[in-house]
XYZ file of C-alpha atoms in Angstrom:
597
model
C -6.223 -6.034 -4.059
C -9.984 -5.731 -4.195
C -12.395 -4.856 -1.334
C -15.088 -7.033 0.494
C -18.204 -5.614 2.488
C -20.834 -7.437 3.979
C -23.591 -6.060 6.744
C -25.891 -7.847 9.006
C -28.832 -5.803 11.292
C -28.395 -2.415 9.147
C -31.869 -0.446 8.270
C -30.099 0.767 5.307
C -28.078 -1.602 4.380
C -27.240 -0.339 0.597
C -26.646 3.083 1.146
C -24.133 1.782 4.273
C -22.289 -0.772 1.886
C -21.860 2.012 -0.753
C -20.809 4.450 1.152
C -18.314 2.164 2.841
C -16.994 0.990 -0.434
C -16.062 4.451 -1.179
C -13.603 4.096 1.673
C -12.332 0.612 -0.096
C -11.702 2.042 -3.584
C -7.879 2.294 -2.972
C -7.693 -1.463 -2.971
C -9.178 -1.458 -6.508
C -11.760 0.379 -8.510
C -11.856 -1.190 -12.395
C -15.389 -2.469 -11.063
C -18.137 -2.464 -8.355
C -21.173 -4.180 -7.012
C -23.571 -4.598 -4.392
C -26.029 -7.327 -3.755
C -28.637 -6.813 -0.798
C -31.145 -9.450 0.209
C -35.099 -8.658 1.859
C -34.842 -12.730 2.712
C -37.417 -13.401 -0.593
C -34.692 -12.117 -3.462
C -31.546 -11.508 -3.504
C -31.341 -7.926 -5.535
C -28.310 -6.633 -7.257
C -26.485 -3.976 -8.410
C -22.917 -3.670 -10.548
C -21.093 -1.160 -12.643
C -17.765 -1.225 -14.819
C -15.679 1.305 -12.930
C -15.672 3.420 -9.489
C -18.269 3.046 -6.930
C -19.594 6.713 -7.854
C -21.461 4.860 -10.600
C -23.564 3.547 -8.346
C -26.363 5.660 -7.995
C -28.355 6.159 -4.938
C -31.407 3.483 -4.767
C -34.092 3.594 -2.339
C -33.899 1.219 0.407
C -35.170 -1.833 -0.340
C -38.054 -3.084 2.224
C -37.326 -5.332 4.742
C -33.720 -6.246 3.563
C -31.233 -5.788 6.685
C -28.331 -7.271 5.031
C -26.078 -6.825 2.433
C -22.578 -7.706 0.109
C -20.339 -5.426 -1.154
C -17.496 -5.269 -3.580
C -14.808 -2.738 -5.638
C -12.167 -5.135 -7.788
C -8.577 -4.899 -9.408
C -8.811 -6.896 -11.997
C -6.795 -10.382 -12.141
C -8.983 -12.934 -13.770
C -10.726 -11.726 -16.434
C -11.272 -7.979 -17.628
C -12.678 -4.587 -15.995
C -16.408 -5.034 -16.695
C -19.677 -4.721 -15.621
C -20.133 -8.585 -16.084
C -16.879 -9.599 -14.113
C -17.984 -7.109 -11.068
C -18.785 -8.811 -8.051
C -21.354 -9.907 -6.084
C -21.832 -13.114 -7.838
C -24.804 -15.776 -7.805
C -25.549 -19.249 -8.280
C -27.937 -20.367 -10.338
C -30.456 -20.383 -8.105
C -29.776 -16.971 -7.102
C -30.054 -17.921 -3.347
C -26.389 -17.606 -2.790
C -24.087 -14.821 -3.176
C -20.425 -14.103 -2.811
C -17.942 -11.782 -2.977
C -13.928 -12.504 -2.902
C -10.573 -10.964 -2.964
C -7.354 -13.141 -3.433
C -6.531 -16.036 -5.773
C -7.499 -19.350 -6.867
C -5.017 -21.389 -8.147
C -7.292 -24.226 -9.635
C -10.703 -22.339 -10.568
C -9.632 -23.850 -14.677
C -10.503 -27.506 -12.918
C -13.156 -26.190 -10.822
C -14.829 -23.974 -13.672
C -14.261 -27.037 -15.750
C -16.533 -29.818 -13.813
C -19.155 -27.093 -12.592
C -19.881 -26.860 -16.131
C -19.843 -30.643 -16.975
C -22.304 -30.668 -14.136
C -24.942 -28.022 -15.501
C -23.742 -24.596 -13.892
C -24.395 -21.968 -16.141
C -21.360 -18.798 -15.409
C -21.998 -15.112 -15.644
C -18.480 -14.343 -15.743
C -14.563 -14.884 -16.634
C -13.448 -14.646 -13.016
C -12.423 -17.435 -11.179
C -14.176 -15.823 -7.572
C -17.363 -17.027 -9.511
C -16.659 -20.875 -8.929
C -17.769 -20.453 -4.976
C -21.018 -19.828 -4.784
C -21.536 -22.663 -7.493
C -19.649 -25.226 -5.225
C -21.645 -23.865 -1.890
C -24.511 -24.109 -3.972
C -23.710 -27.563 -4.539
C -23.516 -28.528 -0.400
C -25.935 -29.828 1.232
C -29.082 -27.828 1.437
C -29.940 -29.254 5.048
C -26.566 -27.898 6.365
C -26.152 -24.507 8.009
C -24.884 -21.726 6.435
C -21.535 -21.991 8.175
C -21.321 -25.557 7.469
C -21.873 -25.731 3.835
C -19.103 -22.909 3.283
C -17.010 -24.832 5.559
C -17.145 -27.898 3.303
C -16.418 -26.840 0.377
C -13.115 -24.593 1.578
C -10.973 -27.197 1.345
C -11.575 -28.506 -2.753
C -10.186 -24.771 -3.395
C -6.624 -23.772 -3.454
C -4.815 -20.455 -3.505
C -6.208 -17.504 -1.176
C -9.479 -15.417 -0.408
C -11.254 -13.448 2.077
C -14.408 -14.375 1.311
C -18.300 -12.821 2.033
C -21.203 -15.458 1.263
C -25.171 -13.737 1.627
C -27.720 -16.612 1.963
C -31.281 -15.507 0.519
C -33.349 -16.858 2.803
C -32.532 -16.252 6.179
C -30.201 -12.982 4.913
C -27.015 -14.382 6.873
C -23.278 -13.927 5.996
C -20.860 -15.944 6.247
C -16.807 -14.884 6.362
C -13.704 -17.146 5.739
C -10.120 -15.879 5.485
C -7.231 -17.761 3.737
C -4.335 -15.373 3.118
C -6.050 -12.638 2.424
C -7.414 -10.200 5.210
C -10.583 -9.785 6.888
C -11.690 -8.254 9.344
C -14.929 -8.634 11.236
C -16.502 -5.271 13.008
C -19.217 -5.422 16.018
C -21.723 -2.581 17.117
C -25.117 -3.144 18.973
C -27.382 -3.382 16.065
C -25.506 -6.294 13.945
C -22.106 -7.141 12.365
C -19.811 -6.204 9.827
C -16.693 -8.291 7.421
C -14.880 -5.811 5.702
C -10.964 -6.180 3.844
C -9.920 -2.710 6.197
C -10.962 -1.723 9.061
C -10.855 1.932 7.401
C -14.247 1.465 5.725
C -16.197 0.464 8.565
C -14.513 2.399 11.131
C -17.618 4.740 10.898
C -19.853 2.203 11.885
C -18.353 -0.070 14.685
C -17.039 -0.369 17.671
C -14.802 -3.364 18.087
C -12.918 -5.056 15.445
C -11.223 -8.707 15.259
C -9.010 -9.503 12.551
C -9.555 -13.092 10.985
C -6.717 -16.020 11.153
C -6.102 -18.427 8.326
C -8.397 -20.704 8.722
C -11.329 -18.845 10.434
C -14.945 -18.200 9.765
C -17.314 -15.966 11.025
C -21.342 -16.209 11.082
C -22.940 -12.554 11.236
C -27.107 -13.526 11.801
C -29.660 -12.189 14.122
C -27.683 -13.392 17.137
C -24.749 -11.372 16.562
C -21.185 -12.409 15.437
C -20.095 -15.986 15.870
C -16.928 -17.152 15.120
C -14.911 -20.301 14.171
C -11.622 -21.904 12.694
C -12.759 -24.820 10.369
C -16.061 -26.339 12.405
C -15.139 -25.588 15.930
C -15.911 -22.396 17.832
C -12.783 -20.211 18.722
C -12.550 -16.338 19.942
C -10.297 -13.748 18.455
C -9.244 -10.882 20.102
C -11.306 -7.574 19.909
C -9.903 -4.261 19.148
C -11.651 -1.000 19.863
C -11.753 0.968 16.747
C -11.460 5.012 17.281
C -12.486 7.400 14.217
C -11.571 10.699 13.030
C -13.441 12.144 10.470
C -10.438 14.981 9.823
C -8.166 11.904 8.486
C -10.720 11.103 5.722
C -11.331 15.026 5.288
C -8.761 16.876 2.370
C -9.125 19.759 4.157
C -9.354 22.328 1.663
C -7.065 20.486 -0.931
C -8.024 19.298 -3.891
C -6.821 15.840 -3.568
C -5.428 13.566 -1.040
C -2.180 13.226 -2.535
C -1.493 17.096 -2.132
C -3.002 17.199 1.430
C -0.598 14.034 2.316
C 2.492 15.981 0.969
C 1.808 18.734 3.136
C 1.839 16.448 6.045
C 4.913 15.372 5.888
C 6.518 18.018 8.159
C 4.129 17.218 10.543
C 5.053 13.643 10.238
C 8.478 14.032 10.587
C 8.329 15.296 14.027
C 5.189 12.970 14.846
C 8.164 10.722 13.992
C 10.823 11.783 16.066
C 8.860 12.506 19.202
C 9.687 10.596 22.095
C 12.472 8.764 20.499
C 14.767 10.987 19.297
C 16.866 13.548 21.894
C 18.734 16.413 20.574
C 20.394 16.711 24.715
C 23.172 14.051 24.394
C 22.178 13.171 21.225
C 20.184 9.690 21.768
C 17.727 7.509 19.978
C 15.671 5.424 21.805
C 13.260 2.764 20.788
C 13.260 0.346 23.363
C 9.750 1.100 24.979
C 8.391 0.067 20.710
C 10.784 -2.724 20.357
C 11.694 -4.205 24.108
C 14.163 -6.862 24.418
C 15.772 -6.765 20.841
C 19.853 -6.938 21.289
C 20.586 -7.113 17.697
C 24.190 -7.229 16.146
C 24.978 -8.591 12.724
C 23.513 -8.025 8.933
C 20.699 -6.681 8.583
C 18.157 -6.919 5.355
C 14.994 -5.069 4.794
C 12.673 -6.281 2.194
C 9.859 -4.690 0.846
C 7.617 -3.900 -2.500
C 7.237 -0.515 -5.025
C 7.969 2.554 -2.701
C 8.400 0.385 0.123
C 11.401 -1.243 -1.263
C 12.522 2.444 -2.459
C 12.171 3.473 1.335
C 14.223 0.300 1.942
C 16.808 1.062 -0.325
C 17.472 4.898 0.483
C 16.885 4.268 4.342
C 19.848 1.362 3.916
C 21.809 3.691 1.886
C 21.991 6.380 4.402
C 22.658 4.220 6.799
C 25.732 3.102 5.435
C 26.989 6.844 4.820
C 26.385 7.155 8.656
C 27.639 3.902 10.475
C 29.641 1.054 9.683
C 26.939 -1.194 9.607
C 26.029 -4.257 6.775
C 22.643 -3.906 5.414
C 20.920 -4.990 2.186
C 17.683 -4.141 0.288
C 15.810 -6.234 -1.339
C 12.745 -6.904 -3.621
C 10.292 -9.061 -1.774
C 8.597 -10.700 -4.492
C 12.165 -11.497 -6.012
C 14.070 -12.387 -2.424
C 16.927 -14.868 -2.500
C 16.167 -17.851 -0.556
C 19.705 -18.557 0.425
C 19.806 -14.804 1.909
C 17.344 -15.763 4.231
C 19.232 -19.166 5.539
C 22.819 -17.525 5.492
C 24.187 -14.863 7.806
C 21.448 -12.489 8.472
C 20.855 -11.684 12.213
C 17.896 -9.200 10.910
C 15.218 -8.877 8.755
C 13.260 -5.790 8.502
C 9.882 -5.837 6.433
C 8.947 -2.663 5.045
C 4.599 -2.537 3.918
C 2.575 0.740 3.989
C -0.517 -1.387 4.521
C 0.373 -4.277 5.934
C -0.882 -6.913 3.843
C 1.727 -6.722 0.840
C 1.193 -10.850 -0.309
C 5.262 -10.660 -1.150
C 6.516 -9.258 1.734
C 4.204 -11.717 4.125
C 5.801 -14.578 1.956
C 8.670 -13.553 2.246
C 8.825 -13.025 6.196
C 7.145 -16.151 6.344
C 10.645 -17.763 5.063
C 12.804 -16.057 7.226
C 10.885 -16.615 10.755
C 11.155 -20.009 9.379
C 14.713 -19.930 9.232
C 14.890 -18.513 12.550
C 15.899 -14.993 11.646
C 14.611 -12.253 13.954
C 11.949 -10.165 12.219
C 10.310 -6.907 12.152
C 7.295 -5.198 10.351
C 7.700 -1.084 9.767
C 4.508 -0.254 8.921
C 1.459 2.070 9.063
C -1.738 -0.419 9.748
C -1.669 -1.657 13.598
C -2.973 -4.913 14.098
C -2.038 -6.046 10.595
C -1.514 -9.189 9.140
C 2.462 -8.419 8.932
C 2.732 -6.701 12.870
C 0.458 -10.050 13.781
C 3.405 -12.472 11.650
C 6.425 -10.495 13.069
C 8.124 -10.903 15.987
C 8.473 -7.059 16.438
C 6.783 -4.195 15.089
C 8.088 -0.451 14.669
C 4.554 1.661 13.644
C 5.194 4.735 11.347
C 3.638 7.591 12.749
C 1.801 8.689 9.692
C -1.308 8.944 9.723
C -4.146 7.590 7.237
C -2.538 8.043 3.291
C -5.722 7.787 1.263
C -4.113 8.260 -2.396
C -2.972 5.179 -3.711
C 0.780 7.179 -4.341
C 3.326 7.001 -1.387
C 4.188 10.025 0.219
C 4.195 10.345 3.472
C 4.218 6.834 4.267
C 7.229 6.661 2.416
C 9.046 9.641 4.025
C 8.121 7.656 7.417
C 9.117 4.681 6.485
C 12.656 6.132 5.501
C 13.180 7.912 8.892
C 11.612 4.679 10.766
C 14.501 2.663 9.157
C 17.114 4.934 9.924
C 16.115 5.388 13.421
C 16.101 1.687 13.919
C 19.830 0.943 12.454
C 21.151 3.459 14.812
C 19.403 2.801 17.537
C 20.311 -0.751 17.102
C 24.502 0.995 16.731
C 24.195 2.782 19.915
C 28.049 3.076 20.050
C 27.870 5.310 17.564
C 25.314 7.343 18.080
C 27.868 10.024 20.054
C 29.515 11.017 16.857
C 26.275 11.584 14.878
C 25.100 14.995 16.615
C 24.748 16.465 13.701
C 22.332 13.417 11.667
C 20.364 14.099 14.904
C 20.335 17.605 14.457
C 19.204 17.650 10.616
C 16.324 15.036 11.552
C 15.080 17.840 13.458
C 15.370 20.769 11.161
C 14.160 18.542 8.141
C 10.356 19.452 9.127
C 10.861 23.425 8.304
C 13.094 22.920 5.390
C 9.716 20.790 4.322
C 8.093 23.766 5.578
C 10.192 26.095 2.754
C 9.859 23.739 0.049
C 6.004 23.501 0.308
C 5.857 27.531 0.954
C 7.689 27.901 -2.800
C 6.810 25.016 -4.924
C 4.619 26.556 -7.164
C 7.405 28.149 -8.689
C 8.543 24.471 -9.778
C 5.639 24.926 -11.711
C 7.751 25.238 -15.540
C 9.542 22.642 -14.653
C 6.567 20.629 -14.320
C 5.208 22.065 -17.431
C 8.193 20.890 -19.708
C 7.683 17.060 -17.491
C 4.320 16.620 -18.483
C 5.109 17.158 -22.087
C 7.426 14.389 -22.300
C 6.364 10.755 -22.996
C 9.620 9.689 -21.761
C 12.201 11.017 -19.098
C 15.475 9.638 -17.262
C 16.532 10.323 -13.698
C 19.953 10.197 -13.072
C 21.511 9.560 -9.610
C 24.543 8.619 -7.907
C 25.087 6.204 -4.691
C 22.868 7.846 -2.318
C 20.890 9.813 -4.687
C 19.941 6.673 -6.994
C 17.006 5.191 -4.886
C 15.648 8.800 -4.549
C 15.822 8.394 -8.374
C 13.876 4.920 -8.022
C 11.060 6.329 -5.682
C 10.646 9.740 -8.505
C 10.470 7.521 -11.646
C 7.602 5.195 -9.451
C 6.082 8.905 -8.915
C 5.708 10.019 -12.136
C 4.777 6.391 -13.314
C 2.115 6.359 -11.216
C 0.943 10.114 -11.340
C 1.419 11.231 -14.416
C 1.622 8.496 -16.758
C 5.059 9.217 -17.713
C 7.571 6.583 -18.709
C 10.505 7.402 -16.398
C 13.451 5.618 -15.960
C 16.112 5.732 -13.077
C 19.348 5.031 -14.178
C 22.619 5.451 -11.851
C 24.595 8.164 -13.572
C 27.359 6.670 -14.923
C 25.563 4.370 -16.468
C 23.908 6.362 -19.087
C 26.853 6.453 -21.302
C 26.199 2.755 -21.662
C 22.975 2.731 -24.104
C 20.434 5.392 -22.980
C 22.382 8.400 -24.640
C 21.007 6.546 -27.927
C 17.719 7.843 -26.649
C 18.165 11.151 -25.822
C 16.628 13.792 -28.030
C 15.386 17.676 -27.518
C 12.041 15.939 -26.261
C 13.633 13.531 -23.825
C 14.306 15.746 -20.546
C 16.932 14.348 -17.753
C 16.499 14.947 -14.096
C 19.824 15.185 -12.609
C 20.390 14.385 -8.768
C 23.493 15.793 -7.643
C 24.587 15.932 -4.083
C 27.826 17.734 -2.928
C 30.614 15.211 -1.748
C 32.597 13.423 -3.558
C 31.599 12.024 -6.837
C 29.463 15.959 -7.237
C 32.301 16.503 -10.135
C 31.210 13.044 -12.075
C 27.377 14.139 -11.848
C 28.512 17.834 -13.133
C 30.317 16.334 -16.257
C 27.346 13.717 -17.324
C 25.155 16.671 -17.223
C 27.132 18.390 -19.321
C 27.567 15.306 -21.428
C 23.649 15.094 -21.684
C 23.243 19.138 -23.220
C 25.919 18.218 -25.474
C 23.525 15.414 -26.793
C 20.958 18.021 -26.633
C 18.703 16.620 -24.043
C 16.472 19.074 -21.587
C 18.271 18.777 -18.257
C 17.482 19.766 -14.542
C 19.314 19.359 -11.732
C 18.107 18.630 -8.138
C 20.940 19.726 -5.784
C 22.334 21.316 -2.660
C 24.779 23.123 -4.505
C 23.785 24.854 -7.700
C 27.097 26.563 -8.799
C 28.681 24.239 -11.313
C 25.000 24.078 -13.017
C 23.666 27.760 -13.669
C 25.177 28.061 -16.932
C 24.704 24.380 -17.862
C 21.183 22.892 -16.809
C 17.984 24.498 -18.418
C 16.869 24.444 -14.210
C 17.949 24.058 -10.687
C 15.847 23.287 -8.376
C 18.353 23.737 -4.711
C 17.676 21.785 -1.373
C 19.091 23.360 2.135
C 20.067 19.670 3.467
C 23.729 18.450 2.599
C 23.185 15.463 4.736
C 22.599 12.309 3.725
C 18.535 11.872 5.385
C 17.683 15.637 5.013
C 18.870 15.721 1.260
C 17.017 12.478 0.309
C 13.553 13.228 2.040
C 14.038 17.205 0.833
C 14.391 16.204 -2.787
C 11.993 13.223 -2.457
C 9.586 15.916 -1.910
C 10.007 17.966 -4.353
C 9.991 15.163 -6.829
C 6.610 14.342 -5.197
C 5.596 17.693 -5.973
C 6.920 17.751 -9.493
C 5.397 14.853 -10.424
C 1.847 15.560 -8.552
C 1.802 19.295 -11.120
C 3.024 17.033 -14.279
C -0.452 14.810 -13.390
C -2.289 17.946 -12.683
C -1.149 19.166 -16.489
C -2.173 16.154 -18.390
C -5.179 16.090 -16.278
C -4.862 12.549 -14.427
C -6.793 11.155 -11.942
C -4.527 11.837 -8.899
C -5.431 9.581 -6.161
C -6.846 6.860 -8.006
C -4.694 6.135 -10.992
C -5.824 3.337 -13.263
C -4.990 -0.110 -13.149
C -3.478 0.403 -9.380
C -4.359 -0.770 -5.903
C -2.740 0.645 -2.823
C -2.524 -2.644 -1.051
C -1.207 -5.130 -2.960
C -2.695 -8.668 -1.248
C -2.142 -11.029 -4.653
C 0.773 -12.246 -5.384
C-alpha cells in the first residue's frame, strides 16, 4: 500500500524524491516524509497528509542521497509522527518500509527492555533499531542482511546509512524495484515514479538485496551476489498529462473507447469472425472449468466478464473473491485459473495464485503492469491494453479487464466462435456507442444531482446486470462517499424495502430479455413505497410513466450493455463526487494497489 523512494548519485536529491513521490501517492497518501543525508547528518522532513505539504527546501550541500516515503495507514494512525523515514537513536540509520510485520509487538517489546527510545506507533519503526543493533564493523549490506531473518511478515524495505550516504534495498513480498542511469541508482515500489529518471529497471525477488553506493548498483539474494534481469524503461510524459481535464478519473473515462479498440486490435477479426490470442498466450490447450479470482473492481470485472460468458457459450466458470478463495476450489476440478489485478501486486490475489500453481492448476495473470510480481508468478500472462490509470478508481482498467476475460473464454471455445458473429460485431461498435455516451453525459447531470443528495442508495440488478450493480455501488463508494448497496432485484422484497423512503433513491438495471418484465414490476413496487427510482436500460418503454429517469443504452448484448452502462455509472458517480466536492482521484483512506493483506 505505501510507497518507497530512495536515490543514490542525484545533485538534487530532495527535490527528485519529492517529485517522484508525487507519482507514488496512489499507493497511499494519509502521510509523507523524506530524509536526505550530506554524509555528517541525516536531515528530515515529514507531514500528516499528501506530499504537496512538503514544501520546496533548498538543496542541502553536499548530500547526494536520499529516502522517500507516502503511507496508508495500517499500524498506527495518519500523522505527522507515524510518517516515515524513521531513525534510530543514533540518527545514523534510516528506513523506510511498506508491507507487514507480523511480530513487531515482540520486537517493539525487547527493543525497549534494551534502551531504544520509539518515535512512533508503527511497527516499520522496529528496523532501523534492530540494524542499529548489528554490528557496527559490518557493511551496510551485511548488517541489514542479519537482522532480516528475526522479522516476520513482508516489506520492501529502503535503509540510508549517515555516514557513507549508501542505501540498502531488501524485498520480502512486497515489490521493489531497483532503477539504473549513469549518474547513480534508484529503489522505488513502481517503476511509474522513477520512470523519469532511469533507464533500466530490475524488479527484486523474495529474498534479494540491493546496495546503491558510489560504485553503482550491486545486487544480492541473502549474502551472495546474484543478477536480475534488466528492463529498459520507456516514458511518456502525455500518460501522466490530464490533458485538459480536470482530473484523471474523467480523462481515464474518456479513454475507454480508445481502449476498447487498443483492445481488440490484432486479436479480434470481424472477416470470419475469429479471436486469436495465441501469439500472447502460446501453447495453452485449455478445456475444463475455469475460475478467475480477483479483488474490489477486479473481482467485479471477474464476475461480469464470467457472466457474459456464460450468456454466450456453454462454458463452466466461477468468480471469486481472492482474499476469501476456497481452498478446496483450488485442489478440485479446475483446469483454469485466471487472476484478475489492475496493478499487479494485489497481496490476495498473489496468495491466492500461489495455492493454485501449487496444486498444479494452470494459471494466468490479466493485468495492466508488465513485468509484475503476478505476470512474473504466473505461468501465462494476457496484458490489458490500457494504458497508465492514475486515479485510484477503476475505469478503464476495469472495462479492459472485462473485454480481456471475455476474449480469453472464447478464444479458449474456438468451436464456437462461428455462431457468435454478432458478440464480435458489438465488440467493435462498443467504442462509438462510448463515443455517444461521453458526447451527452452532461445531461445525466440531474440525475447526478438527486445521487449526491442521498446518504444512502440501492442498485438493483438482475443475472447479468447484478455485477454491473457491484462495480457502480464500489463507484460511488469510492467517489462520492455514498453508501450504496447492490442488491439482485428480487431480493429487495426480502428486508431492504424497510429502508426505502422519499430520500433513499434506487438505480434500476434493466436489460431486455427475459426476466425485463420482473425488473419492470420491482420498479414499480419501489414508487409504490415511494422511493426515487431510475432506470438504466436498453429499452425505456415500460418505464416513462413509472421511473422519475431513464437513462437508455444502444447495446442489447450482453458485453456492449454491461461496459455501456458501466460507463455511465462511472460518469454518474464521478458528477455525484464533483457535487459534494470530493477529492476525485485520491479519495481518503484508499490505495490503488493493495500489497497488504
Amino acid at each position: 500500500m505505501c510507497g518507497i523512494l530512495g536515490c543514490f548519485g542525484s545533485e538534487n536529491p530532495y527535490s527528485l524524491i519529492r517529485s517522484s513521490l508525487q507519482r507514488l501517492e496512489y499507493r497511499g497518501y494519509d502521510s509523507c516524509g523524506v530524509a536526505i543525508s550530506d554524509r555528517d547528518k541525516i536531515h528530515s522532513y515529514k507531514v500528516s497528509g499528501p506530499v504537496s505539504g512538503l514544501i520546496q527546501r533548498a538543496e542541502i550541500s553536499g548530500a547526494i542521497s536520499g529516502l522517500g516515503h507516502t503511507r496508508w495507514a495500517t499500524v498506527g494512525t495518519p500523522s505527522a509522527e507515524n510518517a516515515h523515514p524513521f531513525m534510530d537513536c543514533n540518527a545514523d540509520i534510516a528506513i523506510v518500509h511498506n508491507g507487514d510485520l507480523d511480530n513487531f509487538i515482540e520486537l517493539r517489546e525487547s527493543l525497549l527492555l534494551r534502551g531504544h527510545h520509539f518515535s512512533s506507533d508503527t511497527d516499520s519503526e522496529v528496523f532501523a533499531h534492530l540494524i542499529e543493533e548489528s554490528e557496527s564493523n559490518l557493511e551496510p549490506i551485511q548488517r541489514v542482511n542479519s537482522i532480516l531473518s528475526k522479522v516476520t511478515g513482508s516489506y520492501a524495505l529502503g535503509v540510508l546509512f549517515r555516514s557513507s550516504g549508501v542505501i540498502v534495498g531488501a524485498r520480502h513480498e512486497s515489490p521493489l524495484v531497483i532503477g539504473t542511469n549513469s549518474s547513480g541508482g534508484f529503489l522505488c515500489s513502481d517503476v511509474h515514479a522513477i520512470a523519469p529518471y532511469v533507464d533500466h529497471v530490475i524488479h527484486l525477488e523474495d529474498g534479494d538485496l540491493a546496495l546503491l553506493d558510489t560504485t553503482g548498483v550491486s545486487l544480492f539474494h541473502g549474502d551472495k551476489p546474484v543478477t536480475r534481469t534488466s528492463h529498459p524503461v520507456s516514458w511518456d510524459p502525455a500518460e501522466v498529462d490530464k490533458a485538459g481535464f480536470d482530473h484523471y478519473f474523467l480523462k481515464e473515462v474518456f479513454e475507454q473507447p480508445k481502449i476498447i479498440r487498443n483492445s481488440l486490435e490484432g486479436r479480434v477479426r470481424l472477416t470470419n469472425p475469429t479471436i486469436d490470442l495465441a501469439n500472447e498466450l502460446p501453447n495453452m490447450p485449455i478445456t475444463g472449468k475455469i475460475g478467475v479470482f480477483g479483488c474490489g473492481s477486479a473481482f467485479n470485472a471477474g464476475l461480469l466478464g464470467a457472466t457474459i460468458v456464460s450468456e454466450l457459450i456453454d462454458q463452466e466458470v466461477g468468480a471469486h473473491v481472492s482474499s476469501n478463495y476456497n481452498r478446496r476450489l483450488l485442489t478440485k476440478d479446475l483446469a483454469l485459473a485466471v487472476f484478475l489485478s489492475q496493478s499487479g501486486e494485489t497481496a490476495d490475489t498473489l496468495a491466492t495464485l500461489k495455492v493454485a500453481k501449487s496444486a498444479g492448476i494452470k494459471t494466468i495473470a490479466i493485468t495492466n503492469v508488465p513485468n509484475s510480481s503476478i505476470t512474473r508468478l504466473a505461468e501465462f500472462t494476457l496484458l490489458n491494453k490500457a494504458g497508465l490509470e492514475e486515479s485510484v478508481g477503476a475505469s478503464k482498467t476495469f472495462t479492459s479487464q472485462v473485454i480481456d476475460f471475455v476474449l480469453l473464454c472464447l478464444w479458449l471455445n474456438q468451436t464456437d466462435i462461428s455462431s457468435l458473429n454478432d458478440t464480435i460485431v458489438d465488440m467493435h461498435n462498443l467504442s462509438n456507442h462510448l463515443d455517444h455516451i461521453l458526447d451527452t453525459y452532461q445531461s445525466m447531470e440531474d440525475i447526478a444531482l438527486t445521487i449526491s443528495n442521498a446518504s444512502s442508495i440501492f442498485i438493483i440488478g438482475k443475472n447479468l446486470s447484478y455485477p454491473i450493480a457491484l462495480e457502480a455501488s464500489l463507484k460511488f463508494k469510492e467517489l462520492a462517499y455514498i453508501h450504496a448497496e447492490a442488491i439482485m432485484s428480487g431480493e429487495i422484497k426480502h428486508g431492504t424495502f424497510a429502508l426505502l423512503t422519499s430520500e433513499t433513491p434506487v438505480i434500476a438495471i434493466a436489460k431486455s430479455g427475459d426476466q425485463y418484465k420482473d425488473v419492470v414490476q420491482t420498479v414499480r413496487e419501489i414508487k409504490a413505497r415511494n422511493a426515487p427510482v431510475i432506470v438504466i436500460t436498453d429499452q425505456a418503454d415500460a418505464f416513462l410513466n413509472v421511473a422519475d429517469a431513464v437513462v437508455t443504452v444502444e447495446s442489447s448484448l450482453p458485453i456492449g450493455f454491461s461496459l455501456e452502462a458501466s460507463m455511465i455509472f462511472q460518469l454518474l458517480a464521478y458528477r455525484a463526487a464533483i457535487a459534494k466536492g470530493c477529492p476525485i482521484d485520491r479519495p481518503r483512506n484508499l490505495a490503488k494497489s493493495v500489497t497488504v493483506k
